[in-house]
């Protein structure tokens, strides 16, 4: 049977989630919806597997995760084709996404031991008779909830790091990309057949909510800010720790000494790749007055060349049909408030596609500047100087990534962006650098995936002190004498009492 996607509504048929192409409506696959206590049972199985997985140690897990990485690398075209079929993403973009995910599995597998393993920690003079020991122990079972826009990169950003740290994972993929989610699970099971260290539960938002309440030991969520708040509220009931990777409205600043060709190229890529459905996508640009017109001209020239359509195009369909209305509303609002479309515009939305749209001089209080559009649209506004650009870029409650083009002041500007990440003279590149942490501030969430911080996110710090000699200055004992206390006072003043 061929199912046709109802715009905005996923299809559930006979207890199965039917996944369809946003471009053609053709069925891509169907998966059983988790019902009753399926989610709890999946978590229980993952908990049983967690003991075995943790017991393999860093070396055993590294070997298995590197095998998984190998499967993804060898089957990269197959996975990219599936991502294209299910989410509409152009195949080259899907290849880049999988490559980035592979790099993260590789780095997490190779570095978990060094970052998390037990180590001695230096003690200080007041407890010199003790040694300190620190290690990061796995939580147990980590629940991972993922979005549809990067159905491989986002779940793996949490999953690879959680697994490398010794946890098992129960994944709830987006209802729009469950087949890709299941592919990831099955590919790991091929090389780790012994235990279900990664399993998936499928369904709509209620399945995600059930995962929050299922007894997982930590919940890693990637998705919209609105859902992140619901996830945190649900997890608060059991004090389940959360990692929240939420939405964004990333800005790019173009300074007066920027290479305008490079800035325009990166801007078009950073804003329009994956049809603009990118959490760290550039949505707003602030270009300083002296370069504004030249920069806009170069952006329009490049964006105007992009092809839109199904197979082989630069820009594919909008994955989630309901998003088309949001994009249309943002464009209409910008134009109604005096913004100008220098490319695309009012009739850009032609379901399931949206033509590239560049809006200039858009009021700062319009929807297109303030809210996540998630379409192939960009606002470019002129600013007096870099100071004004920073003020405007930092004016929103979101703070995920960002980009700065320039020479002399670029790094200083990047450091002042209120965001978790920033790219200088490029866009989005921090996502692929496995040695750097990834995450936001404010309404973009908290906690980090990737890098050393991303590994530590999935391990509980365990601190142990160990006595190695008798205490010369007994403090933590009822056996201490008044003379001991007097000596403590003296030492305190000696060590810490200086005025500077
Ligand atoms: P949603 O917030 O709609 O959904 C994210 C996931 O949460 C889905 O699997 C969804 O299931 C599930 N979910 C829905 N309701 C609940 C609930 N009450 N409790 C638990 N889970 C629930 O986001 P989208 O899938 O639309 O993804 C797009 C958003 O993700 C954008 O805002 C984007 O910026 C953000 N994002 C953030 C990234 C980051 O790293 N910061 C990276 C990528 C995207 P279902 O699909 O079945 O509704």
XYZ file of C-alpha atoms and ligand atoms in Angstrom:
548
model
C 0.000 0.000 0.000
C 1.245 3.481 -0.766
C 0.491 6.040 1.921
C 0.216 9.731 1.111
C 1.398 12.211 3.705
C -1.300 14.468 5.082
C 0.347 17.891 5.375
C 1.249 18.521 8.981
C -0.043 15.178 10.227
C 2.038 12.026 10.500
C 0.219 8.835 9.582
C -0.413 6.063 12.066
C -1.994 3.003 10.519
C -2.720 -0.272 12.364
C -0.398 0.670 15.228
C 2.406 1.528 12.823
C 4.046 4.844 12.111
C 4.084 5.268 8.343
C 6.943 7.397 7.115
C 6.564 9.123 3.763
C 8.639 11.326 1.487
C 7.894 15.051 1.848
C 8.603 15.457 -1.870
C 6.385 12.723 -3.297
C 4.285 11.365 -0.428
C 5.546 7.865 -1.232
C 5.948 5.497 1.684
C 9.513 5.069 2.907
C 8.858 2.590 5.695
C 6.639 1.761 8.666
C 7.557 0.993 12.234
C 5.592 -0.194 15.236
C 4.404 2.586 17.529
C 5.449 2.100 21.154
C 2.260 1.532 23.130
C 1.342 0.660 26.733
C 4.489 0.013 28.692
C 6.682 -0.599 25.606
C 8.864 2.383 26.488
C 9.425 1.227 30.066
C 10.236 -2.267 28.829
C 12.753 -0.880 26.327
C 14.420 1.039 29.151
C 14.483 -2.088 31.340
C 16.199 -4.061 28.552
C 18.655 -1.223 28.073
C 19.355 -1.265 31.820
C 20.204 -4.972 31.685
C 22.485 -4.311 28.724
C 24.115 -1.392 30.556
C 25.935 -3.651 33.016
C 27.498 -5.663 30.189
C 28.365 -2.575 28.151
C 29.961 -0.759 31.105
C 31.863 -3.946 31.932
C 33.540 -3.931 28.513
C 35.563 -0.956 29.642
C 36.813 1.855 27.443
C 38.885 -0.455 25.245
C 36.069 -2.920 24.553
C 33.611 -0.135 23.770
C 36.122 1.719 21.632
C 36.660 -1.354 19.483
C 32.908 -1.868 18.979
C 32.124 1.795 18.325
C 34.905 1.962 15.756
C 33.321 -1.037 14.052
C 30.026 0.862 13.962
C 31.815 3.880 12.514
C 33.177 1.567 9.815
C 29.683 0.341 8.900
C 28.438 3.909 8.521
C 31.446 4.863 6.407
C 31.111 1.844 4.114
C 27.366 2.339 3.696
C 27.369 6.131 3.567
C 25.629 6.307 0.161
C 22.841 3.941 1.275
C 22.181 5.970 4.423
C 22.307 9.272 2.522
C 19.765 7.983 -0.011
C 17.461 6.964 2.844
C 17.799 10.390 4.471
C 16.975 11.952 1.112
C 13.925 9.738 0.653
C 12.560 10.248 4.154
C 13.419 13.869 4.938
C 13.893 15.333 1.460
C 17.476 16.414 2.153
C 19.661 16.606 -0.964
C 21.989 13.602 -1.082
C 25.243 15.668 -0.987
C 24.011 17.393 2.185
C 23.149 14.002 3.662
C 26.665 12.749 2.833
C 28.187 15.721 4.686
C 25.898 15.073 7.652
C 26.841 11.391 7.879
C 30.538 12.189 7.514
C 30.260 14.621 10.429
C 28.478 11.999 12.537
C 31.147 9.394 11.685
C 33.857 11.805 12.822
C 32.049 12.225 16.156
C 31.747 8.461 16.712
C 35.442 8.094 15.915
C 36.536 10.867 18.274
C 34.246 9.834 21.133
C 35.359 6.197 20.868
C 39.056 7.088 20.804
C 39.000 9.701 23.555
C 36.479 8.516 26.130
C 39.091 6.594 28.106
C 41.507 9.466 28.315
C 38.827 11.986 29.353
C 36.742 9.863 31.731
C 38.982 7.187 33.201
C 40.016 7.179 36.881
C 42.902 9.502 37.610
C 44.751 10.961 40.581
C 43.941 14.578 41.362
C 46.439 16.826 43.130
C 45.544 17.648 46.682
C 46.379 20.961 48.379
C 48.243 21.826 51.532
C 45.284 21.666 53.939
C 44.560 18.035 53.023
C 48.070 17.078 51.968
C 47.796 13.737 53.798
C 45.087 12.631 51.331
C 45.171 11.782 47.650
C 42.238 12.659 45.410
C 40.787 10.311 42.798
C 38.343 11.300 40.094
C 36.505 9.308 37.469
C 33.379 9.711 35.378
C 31.033 6.760 35.799
C 28.210 6.042 33.362
C 24.695 7.093 34.324
C 23.179 3.805 33.171
C 20.485 4.331 30.540
C 20.353 7.586 28.595
C 17.177 8.563 26.743
C 17.845 10.446 23.508
C 15.064 12.389 21.796
C 15.913 13.680 18.333
C 14.536 16.053 15.701
C 13.976 15.392 11.999
C 16.187 18.054 10.433
C 19.523 16.273 11.080
C 18.294 12.739 11.790
C 21.820 11.267 11.899
C 24.034 14.073 13.181
C 21.824 15.111 16.115
C 21.055 11.709 17.690
C 24.646 10.587 17.184
C 25.932 13.749 18.842
C 24.406 12.451 22.054
C 24.356 8.703 21.409
C 28.008 8.199 20.420
C 29.236 10.164 23.420
C 26.792 8.458 25.812
C 27.788 5.001 24.554
C 31.505 5.786 24.659
C 31.047 6.889 28.269
C 29.574 3.464 29.107
C 25.821 4.121 28.995
C 23.232 2.345 26.896
C 20.747 4.411 24.926
C 17.036 4.357 24.129
C 16.380 6.649 21.164
C 13.093 8.300 20.254
C 13.571 9.578 16.688
C 11.311 12.262 15.274
C 8.042 10.977 13.872
C 9.196 12.442 10.523
C 12.419 10.399 10.358
C 11.844 7.112 12.211
C 13.252 4.922 9.416
C 16.622 6.665 9.551
C 16.566 6.332 13.358
C 15.896 2.601 13.096
C 18.672 2.268 10.482
C 21.147 3.644 13.026
C 19.929 1.166 15.650
C 20.103 -1.790 13.257
C 23.564 -0.866 11.994
C 24.955 -0.841 15.528
C 23.237 -4.152 16.295
C 25.068 -5.688 13.327
C 28.420 -5.134 15.007
C 27.235 -5.383 18.620
C 24.782 -8.296 18.444
C 25.221 -9.402 22.061
C 23.028 -6.861 23.852
C 20.623 -4.035 22.874
C 22.941 -1.177 23.731
C 20.996 1.135 21.401
C 17.267 0.662 20.853
C 14.549 2.857 19.378
C 10.999 3.575 20.478
C 8.787 5.055 17.787
C 5.728 7.234 17.822
C 4.557 10.801 18.284
C 5.332 13.296 21.010
C 3.605 11.200 23.667
C 6.271 8.510 23.206
C 8.949 11.135 23.863
C 7.041 12.218 26.954
C 6.846 8.586 28.107
C 10.617 8.263 27.666
C 11.101 11.260 29.983
C 9.099 9.442 32.663
C 10.438 5.943 32.003
C 13.198 5.859 34.592
C 16.075 6.746 32.265
C 19.032 8.050 34.221
C 19.595 11.033 31.952
C 17.649 12.558 29.080
C 19.350 14.205 26.102
C 16.875 16.222 24.052
C 17.366 17.945 20.716
C 14.408 19.841 19.288
C 12.445 23.041 19.637
C 12.599 25.335 22.650
C 8.878 24.832 23.337
C 9.276 21.045 23.565
C 12.515 21.404 25.547
C 10.523 23.151 28.280
C 7.996 20.300 28.361
C 10.806 17.751 28.523
C 12.472 19.586 31.398
C 9.155 19.825 33.271
C 8.538 16.086 32.842
C 12.086 15.220 33.918
C 11.781 17.520 36.941
C 9.162 15.143 38.403
C 11.871 12.538 39.005
C 14.897 14.888 39.069
C 16.143 13.173 35.926
C 19.053 15.269 34.665
C 18.554 16.793 31.221
C 20.680 18.034 28.362
C 18.731 20.411 26.159
C 19.815 21.278 22.610
C 17.031 23.617 21.527
C 16.241 26.109 18.795
C 18.193 29.090 17.558
C 18.109 32.258 15.485
C 21.761 32.545 14.646
C 23.223 35.787 13.403
C 26.103 36.516 11.074
C 28.050 39.770 11.304
C 29.849 41.161 8.262
C 32.452 43.736 9.265
C 33.972 46.409 7.039
C 37.219 44.510 6.399
C 35.504 41.215 5.463
C 36.256 39.281 2.294
C 32.818 39.864 0.783
C 32.937 37.010 -1.723
C 33.822 34.518 0.996
C 31.208 36.041 3.323
C 28.471 35.823 0.684
C 29.326 32.241 -0.197
C 29.313 31.154 3.457
C 26.162 33.140 4.178
C 24.222 31.430 1.389
C 25.461 28.024 2.534
C 24.931 28.687 6.235
C 21.456 30.113 5.695
C 20.045 27.952 2.943
C 21.629 24.515 3.304
C 19.052 21.835 4.095
C 16.432 24.366 2.914
C 17.251 26.484 5.980
C 16.073 23.743 8.341
C 19.200 23.921 10.476
C 19.285 24.713 14.181
C 22.618 26.524 13.742
C 21.583 27.930 10.361
C 22.204 31.604 9.716
C 18.816 33.327 9.810
C 19.814 36.972 10.382
C 22.709 38.924 8.919
C 24.025 42.289 10.074
C 26.335 43.941 7.549
C 28.029 47.252 8.276
C 26.946 50.205 6.154
C 30.083 50.596 3.947
C 29.865 47.008 2.636
C 26.113 46.433 2.868
C 25.097 46.979 -0.776
C 28.019 45.046 -2.238
C 27.466 42.166 0.174
C 23.724 41.940 -0.524
C 24.431 41.940 -4.276
C 26.829 39.018 -3.930
C 24.407 37.054 -1.728
C 21.517 37.569 -4.156
C 23.676 36.568 -7.108
C 24.704 33.290 -5.409
C 21.344 32.432 -3.851
C 19.605 33.145 -7.161
C 21.656 30.406 -8.808
C 20.446 27.656 -6.453
C 18.115 25.057 -7.863
C 14.968 24.044 -5.984
C 13.194 20.711 -6.355
C 13.410 17.003 -5.704
C 16.313 14.878 -6.956
C 19.599 16.606 -7.735
C 18.576 20.099 -6.587
C 20.431 22.327 -4.143
C 17.312 22.945 -2.073
C 14.868 20.154 -1.316
C 11.353 20.187 0.105
C 10.347 21.454 3.526
C 10.293 18.275 5.592
C 7.511 19.167 8.013
C 4.496 20.419 6.040
C 3.245 22.575 8.934
C 6.450 24.631 8.694
C 5.383 26.051 5.324
C 2.807 28.259 7.057
C 5.407 29.551 9.507
C 7.776 30.470 6.662
C 4.974 32.179 4.708
C 3.917 34.115 7.810
C 7.448 35.339 8.461
C 7.932 36.523 4.870
C 4.521 38.257 4.788
C 5.123 39.931 8.150
C 8.550 41.213 7.066
C 7.113 42.686 3.858
C 4.081 44.162 5.619
C 6.372 45.975 8.056
C 8.425 47.628 5.343
C 11.096 45.020 4.619
C 12.012 44.419 0.968
C 12.510 41.126 -0.831
C 15.569 41.349 -3.076
C 15.158 37.680 -3.990
C 12.069 35.473 -3.691
C 9.373 37.014 -1.539
C 5.609 36.776 -1.225
C 5.170 33.876 -3.637
C 8.298 31.972 -2.579
C 6.312 29.301 -0.751
C 5.208 26.709 -3.298
C 4.482 23.547 -1.284
C 6.397 21.444 -0.574
C 9.169 23.829 -1.691
C 10.253 27.320 -0.757
C 12.345 29.384 -3.156
C 15.359 31.192 -1.640
C 14.246 34.480 -0.199
C 16.505 37.358 0.821
C 14.833 40.119 2.806
C 16.555 43.423 3.537
C 15.871 46.346 5.874
C 13.507 44.193 7.922
C 12.339 45.799 11.198
C 14.004 44.200 14.188
C 10.676 43.453 15.843
C 9.323 41.429 12.916
C 8.781 37.679 13.098
C 11.463 37.020 10.471
C 14.071 38.608 12.749
C 12.850 37.403 16.134
C 11.550 33.848 15.651
C 12.999 30.680 14.172
C 11.863 30.598 10.505
C 13.405 27.250 9.522
C 13.188 27.925 5.810
C 15.543 29.025 2.998
C 15.180 32.665 3.945
C 17.596 35.280 5.261
C 17.156 38.766 6.617
C 20.048 41.140 5.959
C 19.995 44.414 7.840
C 22.434 47.310 7.674
C 24.173 48.507 10.814
C 26.380 51.499 11.540
C 29.299 49.469 12.861
C 30.287 46.198 14.520
C 29.139 47.473 17.932
C 25.579 47.902 16.691
C 25.766 44.493 14.984
C 26.741 42.815 18.273
C 23.941 44.583 20.158
C 21.350 43.463 17.631
C 22.732 39.934 17.347
C 22.573 39.560 21.120
C 19.072 41.024 21.465
C 17.183 37.704 21.287
C 16.640 35.112 24.014
C 18.201 32.428 21.757
C 21.969 31.875 21.761
C 23.092 28.826 19.806
C 25.772 29.607 17.194
C 26.804 32.510 15.024
C 29.312 33.704 12.486
C 31.585 36.700 11.967
C 33.300 37.769 8.768
C 36.116 40.249 9.065
C 39.814 40.500 9.790
C 41.031 42.810 12.530
C 38.144 42.568 15.000
C 36.521 39.274 13.961
C 37.662 37.049 16.826
C 36.899 39.748 19.403
C 33.392 40.106 17.953
C 32.897 36.314 17.958
C 33.820 36.184 21.630
C 31.195 38.808 22.438
C 28.342 36.991 20.709
C 25.968 35.627 23.326
C 26.055 32.099 21.982
C 27.550 28.712 22.707
C 29.511 28.628 19.457
C 30.746 30.985 16.757
C 32.585 30.570 13.457
C 35.024 33.202 12.181
C 35.185 33.516 8.384
C 32.996 30.426 7.926
C 29.561 29.207 8.968
C 28.470 26.089 10.900
C 32.011 24.663 11.006
C 32.081 24.228 14.790
C 29.492 21.434 14.437
C 32.004 19.211 12.675
C 34.941 19.850 14.993
C 34.705 16.896 17.343
C 37.189 18.438 19.762
C 34.877 21.403 20.476
C 31.761 21.377 22.679
C 28.400 22.065 21.039
C 25.417 23.637 22.787
C 23.597 26.850 23.481
C 22.761 29.469 26.056
C 19.412 30.980 27.077
C 16.435 29.648 25.117
C 18.792 27.528 23.004
C 19.272 25.194 25.951
C 22.132 24.043 28.132
C 24.568 21.199 28.487
C 27.033 20.185 25.816
C 27.522 17.425 23.280
C 30.840 16.831 21.414
C 34.375 17.165 22.675
C 35.603 16.547 26.190
C 32.617 18.402 27.681
C 30.314 16.219 25.590
C 31.884 13.076 27.046
C 31.709 14.417 30.604
C 28.029 15.242 30.030
C 27.374 11.491 30.014
C 29.395 10.553 33.074
C 28.762 11.269 36.725
C 31.867 12.666 38.351
C 32.855 10.325 41.166
C 35.245 11.843 43.680
C 37.197 9.725 46.187
C 39.666 10.866 48.815
C 42.147 8.384 50.231
C 44.254 8.803 53.328
C 47.962 8.278 52.799
C 49.336 9.560 56.111
C 48.327 10.568 59.613
C 46.910 14.113 59.892
C 49.420 16.547 61.365
C 46.657 19.105 61.769
C 43.527 17.126 62.745
C 40.445 19.094 61.684
C 37.654 16.665 60.824
C 37.536 14.698 64.044
C 36.149 15.108 67.551
C 39.607 14.029 68.747
C 41.086 17.447 67.923
C 42.348 19.441 70.883
C 42.055 23.199 71.557
C 45.729 23.428 70.621
C 44.945 21.794 67.252
C 42.176 24.343 66.639
C 44.534 27.182 67.543
C 47.059 25.802 65.045
C 44.274 25.626 62.410
C 43.511 29.310 62.975
C 47.193 30.155 62.628
C 47.567 28.139 59.427
C 44.372 29.645 57.975
C 45.704 33.157 58.520
C 49.110 32.224 57.173
C 47.764 30.561 54.034
C 44.777 32.742 53.185
C 44.954 35.879 55.318
C 47.145 38.008 53.065
C 45.476 41.171 51.792
C 46.285 40.217 48.201
P 10.257 19.221 18.230
O 10.548 19.938 19.490
O 8.908 19.369 17.632
O 10.499 17.657 18.391
C 11.740 17.143 18.849
C 11.527 15.727 19.374
O 10.758 15.798 20.576
C 10.740 14.841 18.415
O 11.246 13.530 18.468
C 9.347 14.922 18.997
O 8.555 13.830 18.654
C 9.642 14.907 20.481
N 8.543 15.410 21.303
C 7.446 16.113 20.940
N 6.687 16.407 22.033
C 7.310 15.866 23.106
C 7.046 15.840 24.499
N 5.964 16.445 25.017
N 7.917 15.215 25.305
C 9.027 14.629 24.799
N 9.339 14.621 23.487
C 8.495 15.234 22.640
O 11.396 19.679 17.194
P 11.517 19.302 15.671
O 11.570 17.824 15.509
O 10.497 20.068 14.896
O 12.977 19.846 15.318
C 13.225 21.165 14.951
C 13.729 21.957 16.128
O 14.889 21.350 16.643
C 14.148 23.364 15.765
O 13.694 24.246 16.754
C 15.662 23.294 15.784
O 16.297 24.521 16.029
C 15.901 22.312 16.868
N 17.205 21.713 16.749
C 18.161 22.013 17.666
C 19.440 21.516 17.515
C 20.507 21.822 18.511
O 21.509 21.131 18.494
N 20.348 22.787 19.379
C 19.789 20.666 16.372
C 18.699 20.390 15.499
C 17.457 20.901 15.690
P 7.608 13.957 17.353
O 8.481 14.278 16.194
O 6.997 12.619 17.271
O 6.630 15.070 17.661
